[in-house]
XYZ file of C-alpha atoms in Angstrom:
704
model
C 35.098 9.266 -5.015
C 36.243 12.336 -6.871
C 37.239 15.370 -4.747
C 34.260 17.505 -3.661
C 34.160 21.095 -2.788
C 35.664 21.489 0.661
C 32.584 22.650 2.512
C 30.703 19.554 1.260
C 33.370 17.034 2.185
C 31.579 15.748 5.345
C 28.120 15.481 3.691
C 26.679 12.088 3.058
C 25.071 11.238 -0.259
C 21.878 9.946 1.238
C 19.510 12.261 -0.559
C 16.273 11.160 -2.168
C 12.629 10.577 -1.429
C 11.716 10.127 2.230
C 11.801 6.472 3.172
C 8.589 4.771 4.233
C 8.921 2.385 7.055
C 6.310 0.415 9.028
C 3.048 2.167 9.038
C 4.241 5.708 8.278
C 4.351 7.710 5.103
C 6.191 10.946 4.462
C 5.890 13.222 1.428
C 6.562 16.749 0.304
C 3.809 19.202 -0.202
C 2.618 19.792 -3.725
C 3.363 23.417 -4.724
C 1.829 25.559 -7.289
C 3.334 25.334 -10.736
C 5.928 28.139 -11.506
C 4.921 31.221 -13.445
C 6.977 32.896 -16.165
C 9.157 36.011 -15.714
C 7.246 39.219 -16.138
C 8.756 41.560 -18.660
C 10.638 44.203 -16.745
C 10.311 47.888 -17.230
C 12.576 49.315 -19.909
C 14.296 51.780 -17.670
C 15.408 48.934 -15.296
C 16.853 46.734 -17.999
C 20.379 48.092 -18.143
C 20.799 48.195 -14.453
C 19.704 44.515 -14.079
C 21.560 42.913 -16.923
C 24.453 41.543 -14.862
C 22.243 40.186 -12.112
C 19.899 38.563 -14.683
C 22.855 36.904 -16.426
C 24.065 35.486 -13.162
C 20.626 34.324 -12.390
C 20.553 32.432 -15.701
C 23.843 30.746 -14.649
C 22.105 29.752 -11.357
C 19.148 28.380 -13.232
C 21.415 26.345 -15.416
C 23.081 24.890 -12.452
C 19.794 23.873 -10.899
C 18.689 22.307 -14.263
C 21.960 20.324 -14.441
C 21.496 19.036 -10.889
C 17.774 18.520 -11.363
C 17.829 16.556 -14.571
C 20.410 14.236 -13.009
C 18.210 13.615 -9.924
C 15.177 13.307 -12.234
C 16.540 10.876 -14.682
C 18.841 8.879 -12.420
C 17.355 8.666 -8.985
C 13.727 8.351 -9.883
C 13.912 6.215 -12.998
C 12.529 3.225 -11.093
C 15.841 3.174 -9.191
C 17.582 0.277 -10.961
C 19.523 -1.923 -8.569
C 23.317 -1.888 -8.260
C 24.923 -3.831 -10.986
C 22.147 -3.326 -13.430
C 23.206 -2.764 -17.042
C 21.860 -1.098 -20.100
C 21.722 -1.729 -23.780
C 22.804 1.137 -26.064
C 20.903 1.152 -29.325
C 20.149 3.570 -32.132
C 16.590 4.353 -33.291
C 16.442 1.520 -35.767
C 18.023 -1.033 -33.367
C 20.542 -1.984 -36.001
C 23.555 -1.424 -33.686
C 24.418 -1.239 -30.109
C 25.394 2.448 -29.922
C 24.134 5.752 -31.209
C 26.991 7.753 -32.674
C 26.628 11.500 -32.726
C 28.981 13.069 -35.256
C 27.975 16.655 -34.568
C 30.334 18.751 -32.470
C 28.290 19.331 -29.342
C 30.120 22.489 -28.385
C 28.868 24.225 -31.521
C 25.291 23.529 -30.530
C 25.251 25.936 -27.571
C 25.917 29.447 -28.771
C 26.435 32.099 -26.143
C 25.388 34.824 -28.677
C 21.762 33.559 -28.639
C 22.109 31.837 -32.053
C 22.152 28.334 -30.612
C 19.414 25.708 -30.317
C 17.193 25.831 -27.318
C 17.707 22.897 -24.938
C 13.956 22.844 -24.013
C 12.363 22.556 -27.463
C 14.831 20.356 -29.363
C 15.492 16.680 -29.824
C 18.361 15.888 -27.382
C 20.027 13.376 -29.634
C 19.142 14.625 -33.113
C 19.347 18.383 -32.638
C 21.711 18.758 -29.653
C 24.118 15.990 -30.536
C 23.702 14.054 -27.260
C 24.288 10.312 -27.148
C 21.076 8.276 -26.720
C 20.705 5.225 -24.418
C 18.139 2.479 -23.918
C 18.173 0.859 -20.512
C 17.937 -2.823 -19.752
C 14.631 -4.304 -18.707
C 15.051 -3.872 -14.894
C 15.679 -0.163 -15.378
C 12.929 0.559 -17.885
C 9.405 1.738 -17.045
C 7.455 -1.147 -15.563
C 4.911 -3.221 -17.582
C 2.156 -1.338 -15.761
C 2.627 1.566 -18.149
C 1.539 -0.617 -21.060
C 1.318 1.251 -24.360
C 1.740 4.622 -22.712
C 5.432 3.721 -22.267
C 5.852 4.366 -25.974
C 3.772 7.566 -26.200
C 6.197 10.127 -24.865
C 8.352 11.021 -21.869
C 7.040 9.486 -18.635
C 6.771 11.132 -15.218
C 9.655 10.202 -12.932
C 8.784 12.088 -9.698
C 4.953 12.277 -9.490
C 3.336 11.460 -6.267
C 1.610 8.319 -7.555
C 4.670 6.526 -9.008
C 4.755 3.799 -6.360
C 1.565 2.532 -7.916
C 3.225 1.934 -11.266
C 6.659 0.682 -10.075
C 8.320 -2.569 -10.814
C 7.438 -3.796 -7.331
C 3.760 -2.922 -7.883
C 3.931 -4.916 -11.107
C 5.363 -8.045 -9.503
C 4.522 -8.072 -5.768
C 2.528 -5.103 -4.538
C 2.702 -4.463 -0.848
C 2.491 -1.613 1.651
C 5.269 0.233 -0.114
C 3.370 0.438 -3.408
C 1.076 3.136 -2.252
C 0.387 6.798 -2.800
C -0.890 9.528 -0.542
C -3.867 11.021 -2.471
C -4.796 13.369 0.440
C -6.648 12.440 2.503
C -6.453 8.739 1.669
C -3.429 6.534 1.350
C -4.098 4.064 -1.583
C -2.193 0.933 -2.390
C -2.765 -1.973 -4.784
C -1.910 -4.731 -2.326
C -5.502 -6.049 -2.253
C -6.275 -8.649 0.479
C -8.111 -11.966 0.469
C -7.102 -13.155 -3.031
C -8.777 -10.125 -4.578
C -7.714 -7.699 -7.353
C -8.208 -4.003 -6.458
C -7.091 -1.327 -4.121
C -6.820 -0.758 -0.415
C -7.988 2.466 1.091
C -6.273 3.691 4.308
C -7.169 6.717 6.459
C -4.000 7.995 8.154
C -3.476 10.435 11.026
C -0.792 13.065 11.490
C 1.899 12.247 14.078
C 4.720 14.646 14.761
C 7.881 14.572 16.816
C 10.890 16.863 17.239
C 12.523 15.413 14.124
C 9.707 14.494 11.704
C 6.067 14.623 10.718
C 4.425 11.388 9.555
C 1.139 10.080 8.331
C 0.477 6.917 10.319
C -2.041 4.146 9.797
C -2.706 0.566 10.754
C -2.959 -1.541 7.656
C -5.595 -3.699 9.272
C -7.910 -0.729 9.469
C -7.859 -0.374 5.694
C -10.632 -1.559 3.417
C -10.007 -3.413 0.187
C -12.319 -2.653 -2.703
C -11.982 -4.890 -5.749
C -13.207 -8.114 -7.215
C -12.801 -11.909 -7.056
C -13.781 -12.303 -10.735
C -10.477 -11.342 -12.254
C -7.706 -13.896 -11.722
C -4.151 -12.887 -10.996
C -1.703 -13.356 -13.890
C 0.050 -16.688 -13.891
C 3.749 -17.033 -14.710
C 4.680 -19.333 -17.570
C 7.474 -21.846 -17.427
C 9.917 -19.394 -19.061
C 9.382 -16.522 -16.722
C 9.674 -15.889 -13.075
C 7.287 -13.062 -13.230
C 3.577 -13.331 -14.092
C 3.370 -9.784 -15.198
C 1.261 -6.930 -13.649
C -2.268 -7.551 -12.420
C -3.226 -4.090 -13.797
C -2.073 -1.387 -16.184
C -2.340 2.339 -16.560
C -5.729 2.783 -18.129
C -5.173 3.419 -21.839
C -8.494 5.252 -22.049
C -7.490 8.153 -19.877
C -4.327 10.370 -19.878
C -2.373 10.709 -16.633
C -1.464 14.111 -15.253
C 0.122 15.736 -12.245
C -3.162 15.246 -10.443
C -3.704 11.547 -10.947
C -3.551 8.326 -12.855
C -6.139 5.724 -13.779
C -5.674 1.969 -13.463
C -7.327 -0.916 -15.176
C -7.720 -4.658 -14.361
C -8.942 -7.141 -16.966
C -9.345 -6.643 -20.764
C -11.449 -4.477 -23.029
C -14.553 -6.484 -22.399
C -14.546 -7.547 -18.767
C -12.686 -5.100 -16.590
C -12.475 -3.079 -13.379
C -10.921 0.344 -13.323
C -10.274 3.186 -10.946
C -8.859 6.727 -10.956
C -6.427 7.737 -8.152
C -6.640 11.422 -7.995
C -5.198 13.988 -5.583
C -7.822 15.265 -3.167
C -10.477 12.674 -3.983
C -13.130 12.486 -1.200
C -13.948 8.878 -2.098
C -12.547 6.024 -4.175
C -14.473 4.990 -7.193
C -14.395 1.596 -8.948
C -16.009 0.824 -12.263
C -17.131 -2.692 -13.085
C -18.075 -3.976 -16.544
C -19.299 -7.067 -18.295
C -20.153 -9.288 -15.320
C -17.164 -8.332 -13.110
C -18.691 -7.959 -9.625
C -17.479 -6.039 -6.659
C -16.116 -7.380 -3.357
C -15.056 -5.643 -0.181
C -12.716 -7.061 2.484
C -11.668 -5.853 5.964
C -9.418 -7.306 8.654
C -11.934 -5.837 11.102
C -15.334 -7.296 11.764
C -18.500 -5.154 11.821
C -19.257 -3.626 15.195
C -22.893 -3.762 14.269
C -25.034 -5.071 11.425
C -24.417 -3.245 8.093
C -27.095 -0.637 7.635
C -28.917 -0.660 4.253
C -30.069 2.541 2.509
C -29.967 4.847 5.450
C -31.687 2.517 7.938
C -34.410 0.880 5.902
C -33.003 -2.511 6.894
C -29.906 -4.252 8.226
C -27.894 -7.135 6.692
C -27.564 -10.553 8.380
C -24.041 -11.855 7.722
C -23.114 -15.471 7.337
C -19.873 -17.276 8.126
C -16.803 -16.392 6.178
C -14.410 -19.379 5.785
C -11.129 -19.889 4.008
C -9.049 -18.991 2.205
C -8.481 -22.244 0.388
C -7.976 -23.229 -3.232
C -11.372 -21.810 -4.015
C -10.745 -18.579 -2.135
C -12.988 -17.392 0.703
C -16.651 -18.607 0.854
C -19.682 -17.335 2.705
C -22.263 -19.672 4.090
C -25.549 -19.363 6.003
C -25.880 -15.746 5.073
C -28.884 -13.858 3.679
C -28.789 -12.064 0.313
C -30.044 -8.495 0.635
C -31.079 -5.910 -1.930
C -29.307 -2.597 -1.673
C -30.827 0.308 -3.655
C -28.235 2.974 -3.092
C -25.819 2.609 -0.091
C -24.452 0.628 2.822
C -23.034 1.907 6.057
C -20.329 -0.244 7.627
C -19.077 0.355 11.227
C -16.017 -1.725 12.201
C -14.528 -2.750 15.514
C -10.905 -1.888 16.374
C -10.635 1.020 13.975
C -14.045 2.416 14.975
C -14.311 3.542 11.338
C -17.664 3.965 9.594
C -17.401 3.557 5.819
C -20.053 4.444 3.314
C -20.468 2.254 0.135
C -22.570 3.790 -2.755
C -23.896 1.866 -5.714
C -24.998 3.379 -9.024
C -27.538 0.592 -9.495
C -29.527 -1.691 -7.116
C -27.443 -4.762 -6.189
C -27.904 -8.092 -4.435
C -25.198 -8.434 -1.748
C -24.085 -10.960 0.863
C -21.662 -10.646 3.755
C -19.705 -12.940 6.039
C -17.675 -12.803 9.183
C -15.028 -15.340 10.306
C -15.806 -17.367 13.328
C -13.695 -16.393 16.304
C -13.962 -16.378 20.090
C -13.020 -12.695 20.071
C -14.763 -10.363 17.650
C -11.700 -8.184 17.632
C -9.742 -10.801 15.592
C -12.544 -11.691 13.199
C -12.556 -10.655 9.557
C -15.217 -9.414 7.154
C -16.086 -9.750 3.455
C -18.975 -8.490 1.337
C -19.744 -9.682 -2.166
C -22.102 -8.322 -4.799
C -23.926 -11.282 -6.251
C -25.851 -9.535 -9.002
C -26.801 -6.129 -10.368
C -30.381 -5.040 -11.172
C -30.242 -2.642 -14.070
C -29.183 -2.255 -17.669
C -25.869 -3.331 -19.188
C -24.056 -0.180 -18.239
C -21.028 -0.550 -15.971
C -21.609 -0.527 -12.255
C -20.003 2.342 -10.330
C -19.121 1.816 -6.646
C -17.851 4.603 -4.384
C -16.148 4.038 -1.049
C -15.702 6.785 1.480
C -14.762 7.127 5.182
C -17.737 8.754 6.910
C -16.486 8.751 10.504
C -12.972 7.993 11.839
C -14.068 7.633 15.477
C -17.674 6.560 15.538
C -17.998 5.708 19.235
C -14.751 7.077 20.641
C -12.990 3.704 20.880
C -10.561 3.767 17.963
C -7.427 1.714 18.367
C -5.459 4.808 17.277
C -6.648 7.523 19.634
C -5.543 10.394 17.322
C -8.423 9.448 15.082
C -10.819 10.572 17.800
C -8.923 13.830 18.224
C -9.195 14.645 14.552
C -12.758 13.511 14.342
C -13.789 16.294 16.674
C -12.395 18.759 14.195
C -15.383 18.112 11.965
C -18.443 19.597 13.584
C -21.115 18.031 11.378
C -20.349 14.480 10.317
C -23.939 13.907 9.188
C -23.668 16.904 6.880
C -20.479 15.425 5.440
C -22.252 12.207 4.658
C -25.006 14.220 2.939
C -22.394 15.815 0.667
C -21.047 12.341 -0.168
C -24.570 11.362 -1.229
C -25.134 14.620 -3.139
C -21.914 15.024 -5.209
C -21.467 11.731 -7.013
C -19.261 12.687 -9.816
C -15.584 11.752 -9.818
C -12.515 12.816 -11.781
C -11.036 10.414 -14.234
C -8.500 12.543 -16.149
C -8.091 15.903 -14.460
C -6.033 18.504 -16.366
C -3.667 21.145 -15.249
C -3.259 24.250 -17.372
C -2.079 27.814 -16.962
C -3.494 31.123 -18.212
C -1.266 34.151 -18.328
C -2.266 37.803 -18.609
C -1.846 39.763 -21.814
C 0.640 42.585 -21.881
C -2.049 45.217 -21.960
C -4.131 43.653 -19.163
C -4.665 45.990 -16.265
C -4.405 43.172 -13.684
C -1.176 41.092 -14.029
C -2.663 37.879 -12.603
C -1.963 34.383 -13.894
C -4.155 31.363 -13.134
C -3.209 27.722 -12.539
C -6.312 25.774 -13.576
C -7.326 22.376 -12.201
C -10.040 20.980 -14.490
C -11.375 18.010 -12.476
C -13.912 16.698 -14.916
C -12.826 17.278 -18.502
C -14.226 13.923 -19.618
C -17.787 15.129 -18.970
C -17.279 18.071 -21.245
C -15.758 16.243 -24.193
C -17.936 15.374 -27.187
C -16.887 11.810 -27.118
C -17.481 11.307 -23.387
C -20.187 9.025 -22.114
C -22.409 8.885 -19.119
C -20.287 6.089 -17.770
C -18.115 8.733 -15.995
C -20.989 9.872 -13.815
C -22.186 7.797 -10.869
C -25.806 7.096 -11.771
C -27.460 7.406 -8.358
C -31.217 7.196 -8.616
C -32.660 10.175 -6.731
C -35.824 12.200 -6.925
C -35.556 15.508 -8.793
C -36.543 17.406 -5.712
C -33.624 15.921 -3.773
C -30.842 17.175 -5.991
C -30.851 20.075 -8.373
C -29.589 19.315 -11.855
C -26.745 21.877 -11.614
C -25.627 20.417 -8.335
C -25.741 16.895 -9.541
C -23.363 17.904 -12.313
C -20.932 19.476 -9.828
C -17.991 17.924 -8.013
C -16.233 18.166 -4.726
C -12.515 17.628 -3.959
C -10.260 18.287 -0.975
C -8.098 21.394 -1.195
C -4.822 22.103 0.619
C -4.434 25.310 2.701
C -2.476 27.243 0.020
C -5.036 26.166 -2.607
C -7.894 27.438 -0.432
C -6.196 30.740 -0.023
C -5.901 31.091 -3.857
C -9.540 30.032 -4.347
C -11.171 32.370 -1.865
C -11.973 34.947 -4.562
C -13.183 32.382 -7.117
C -16.922 32.806 -7.459
C -17.272 29.495 -9.279
C -16.261 27.374 -6.326
C -17.466 26.998 -2.671
C -14.979 26.284 0.105
C -16.881 24.336 2.683
C -16.378 24.072 6.404
C -15.974 20.283 6.134
C -12.254 19.980 6.880
C -9.768 17.358 8.051
C -6.146 17.467 9.222
C -3.819 16.182 6.521
C -0.117 16.053 6.153
C -0.290 19.557 4.695
C -2.597 21.187 7.230
C -6.294 22.043 7.312
C -7.629 20.382 4.197
C -11.190 21.279 3.232
C -13.779 20.118 0.710
C -14.258 22.530 -2.199
C -17.272 22.247 -4.466
C -16.641 23.095 -8.159
C -15.564 21.280 -11.315
C -12.797 23.713 -12.062
C -10.409 25.568 -9.807
C -8.644 28.710 -10.888
C -5.699 29.351 -8.514
C -4.624 32.987 -8.869
C -1.013 34.108 -8.884
C -0.144 37.791 -8.689
C 2.407 38.791 -11.286
C 2.295 42.514 -10.808
C 5.738 42.538 -9.193
C 8.624 41.492 -11.475
C 10.305 38.292 -10.342
C 13.776 39.142 -9.018
C 16.765 37.531 -7.381
C 16.835 40.387 -4.890
C 14.433 40.965 -1.949
C 12.019 43.837 -1.878
C 13.979 45.526 0.899
C 17.768 46.189 1.174
C 20.102 44.421 3.556
C 20.174 46.124 7.009
C 22.893 48.621 7.289
C 24.412 46.888 10.324
C 24.820 43.641 8.280
C 26.470 45.149 5.226
C 30.030 45.343 6.718
C 29.734 41.623 7.600
C 28.526 40.759 4.086
C 31.359 42.774 2.521
C 33.922 40.908 4.703
C 32.534 37.507 3.630
C 32.352 38.630 -0.055
C 36.048 39.514 -0.035
C 36.825 35.813 0.581
C 34.016 34.069 -1.253
C 34.363 36.007 -4.512
C 37.924 34.770 -4.744
C 36.913 31.093 -4.137
C 38.614 28.926 -6.818
C 36.576 26.420 -8.648
C 38.269 22.995 -8.232
C 40.057 21.674 -11.286
C 37.761 18.640 -11.634
C 34.693 20.867 -11.752
C 36.286 22.978 -14.503
C 36.579 19.910 -16.744
C 33.267 18.297 -15.764
C 34.885 15.406 -13.969
C 32.751 15.595 -10.836
C 29.473 14.490 -9.548
C 26.609 16.708 -10.678
C 24.940 17.016 -7.271
C 27.728 18.456 -5.104
C 29.289 20.389 -7.921
C 25.851 21.990 -8.537
C 25.733 23.032 -4.914
C 29.185 24.519 -5.134
C 28.528 26.497 -8.274
C 25.192 27.659 -6.943
C 27.060 29.138 -3.995
C 29.293 31.073 -6.326
C 26.342 32.362 -8.235
C 24.686 33.582 -5.127
C 27.892 35.233 -4.013
C 28.117 37.109 -7.318
C 24.482 38.225 -6.989
C 25.012 39.547 -3.394
C 28.119 41.435 -4.664
C 26.180 42.932 -7.562
C 23.287 44.087 -5.334
C 25.622 45.714 -2.746
C 27.657 47.477 -5.492
C 24.499 48.763 -7.138
C 23.182 49.939 -3.717
C 26.423 51.775 -3.097
C 25.934 53.897 -6.201
C 22.743 55.410 -4.821
C 20.328 57.486 -6.956
C 18.777 55.796 -9.936
C 20.809 52.634 -9.442
C 18.997 52.068 -6.170
C 15.585 52.771 -7.709
C 16.293 50.110 -10.321
C 16.619 47.534 -7.500
C 12.862 47.987 -6.873
C 12.914 48.107 -3.096
C 9.506 48.629 -1.457
C 9.348 47.349 2.063
C 11.756 49.937 3.555
C 11.518 53.443 5.006
C 13.473 56.277 3.425
C 15.705 56.574 6.530
C 16.560 52.809 6.632
C 17.289 52.925 2.839
C 19.600 55.882 3.289
C 21.484 54.080 6.016
C 21.882 51.038 3.839
C 23.119 53.111 0.881
C 25.683 54.830 3.127
C 26.843 51.505 4.599
C 27.324 49.967 1.178
C 29.133 53.046 -0.116
C 31.568 52.864 2.793
C 32.069 49.085 2.647
C 35.076 47.438 1.057
C 33.206 45.620 -1.779
C 34.737 43.385 -4.529
C 36.073 45.218 -7.575
C 34.356 44.995 -10.894
C 37.296 42.932 -12.126
C 36.907 40.404 -9.326
C 33.154 40.056 -10.048
C 33.777 39.635 -13.797
C 36.413 37.001 -13.138
C 33.979 35.074 -10.920
C 31.278 35.290 -13.639
C 33.593 33.971 -16.294
C 34.730 31.027 -14.064
C 31.081 30.214 -13.265
C 30.160 30.410 -16.902
C 32.905 27.978 -17.916
C 32.063 25.496 -15.127
C 28.436 25.425 -16.111
C 28.854 25.218 -19.865
C 31.451 22.479 -19.676
C 28.694 19.918 -18.812
C 26.959 20.389 -22.099
C 30.056 20.806 -24.291
C 33.170 18.695 -23.733
C 33.074 17.720 -20.084
C 34.736 14.540 -18.987
C 31.396 13.158 -17.625
C 28.920 13.927 -20.415
C 25.147 14.158 -20.407
C 23.313 11.510 -22.325
C 19.707 11.193 -23.406
C 17.754 8.476 -21.696
C 15.475 7.091 -24.357
C 13.688 4.724 -21.995
C 12.359 7.515 -19.824
C 12.773 10.612 -21.946
C 15.122 12.580 -19.643
C 18.695 13.820 -19.578
C 21.060 11.982 -17.237
C 24.768 12.260 -16.518
C 26.982 9.417 -17.701
C 29.019 9.419 -14.555
C 32.767 9.351 -13.947
C 35.368 6.813 -12.895
C 37.776 9.382 -11.506
C 41.498 8.803 -11.722
C 43.179 11.232 -9.309
C 46.723 12.205 -10.263
C 47.410 15.562 -8.659
C 46.012 18.294 -10.862
C 45.680 15.965 -13.899
C 42.773 13.999 -12.491
C 40.192 12.936 -15.059
C 37.424 10.473 -15.875
C 38.925 7.199 -17.144
C 35.594 6.060 -18.630
C 33.708 7.387 -21.624
C 30.402 6.758 -23.280
C 28.948 4.147 -23.484
C 30.536 3.135 -20.188
C 28.344 5.103 -17.824
C 28.749 4.225 -14.131
C 25.921 6.500 -13.028
C 23.529 4.349 -14.977
C 25.065 0.996 -13.971
C 25.156 1.686 -10.200
C 22.358 4.229 -9.531
C 21.646 3.146 -5.974
C 25.247 2.912 -4.805
C 25.665 6.564 -4.497
C 22.554 8.744 -4.909
C 23.077 11.995 -6.749
C 26.737 11.209 -7.287
C 28.065 9.657 -10.473
C 31.752 9.800 -9.591
C 34.020 6.961 -8.418
C 37.714 6.872 -7.432
C 39.851 4.157 -9.089
């Protein structure tokens, strides 16, 4: 491996998404989208120029490291030894040759082409690559794979991975909050499994834990799994990303079947229930590894189902005998042993259903299946909603934490009433941002979550609304058109002043904290922009700390950038960390030097959270400190500039444009170390970072 910066020499390159093992699932919290820089006051501009320039260098470093992780580590993680095919746009040759001098494309005078609005290969002169099949987007993407850049780090990507396309299992799942959803349907069914996890924490981690046998599968037996032909070891995916709905940061829609007979669902962040849509004779089935603790309750207690005997599976699948077919107008309540879960199943039209339980000496090892035999109604698609109503119905759950969390919801009956009342579901939620105008008195931006845009489009149909038959006096028209979704704590904080939504007291504990139901079709999350964004804090360093900072700066500002970084012959991850440290060092030096000047220079720093006395002490301490000279800071800036720009100009390890995914990735480097003349012995199209992605995460450099 190529030499790394000294302070990173002992670090292991084991970075990436948190591993999922056994019955646990870890994930990072979704954050608000970033807001743009607010235009700074004219009188501050000159004083902040140097710090802003350094900040841009830092941003560039983060972009370089970020696009590498984005394009390399998350692009379906091709296995070691995978290869790629390099083709031009008309596929007439194996390589795309860029004749433009790339160094001329990036002008430091502001005359160059913007990286973020230009074609990477045509405008910026980057080489373009197409990956081989095992490193391309999975077949689940369908036609959407050709419609633009694909997400490579969204929370639901396990549902559209190559594993999900060929052999979905517990790893092909996503945490929608509060449910965990996977596509490993049980009992020869096509569909989804819905899990309800609990939070477990230790001194070293926080996990969402569930028992897969407590999950419920919602799907169908009417759509057969794809069968592999004689020339293929893979049968292809059982489902695809729904071509009828766009995906977004908030969710993705999946479809089984064809344009006529199909089943489809939308997996959306914060959904309080799962919704499955069935069309053209495709009928629902539900399966659980747990048997009912009591007879299924029909329509709020009007009757109870008599289940028959569930047998199989065999060549014909599972069969139910000696059962009674029951008419369900609106809903079923299912309470299971072992988990002690009570699930609610809602139907948009009256249905005829049957249920069966396997024969067993111990009810705790029996299994359950429910099949819809027919639908009473018109030819419109049937909508089925599945929601957990109670995670500890009698206090005897096999995971005792469920009972602890159940007690956090004071009114479980009221929660079920909300599930009955708000029947709409999101199919293609949209995220947008609204920024204030320059002359607006309040400098507030809004991140908007539009949960139900399909219902507002002119070409939408009533199929996107669960058609629950209720009397007009039971549900007001306006309420029936509303929606409810779970909101994370930071989202609730931003929504508290939004008059168009209602934050309810129906809350659960999720991975991210107290997660509550919010009623409203559109959320506007406010973000205060009244304070200019800055790389400095709103208060100065403490006077007592400034001598220590000055002592550290004297050494750090002189830190030499390794030779291999200067020529772009290093991994982008660790070099990015090293250059980011230099950028931060420069910014600390600039702040202290400006603080030492006192007067207007201090005012330009925009300090607020400090008393006049403390500020005076900090100014005095900075003035008396032995700070780096202007020449030393300028030399560090020039070195940083060269080390950043080399990646996009003539660096040994060049960036290439990944045409399969739509992102920028680093080619990688086979490093030949010969004292100070070390260099990359490979060149495009020989890109080790693309051939051996999993060998060394975040690190495209190898020693020869």
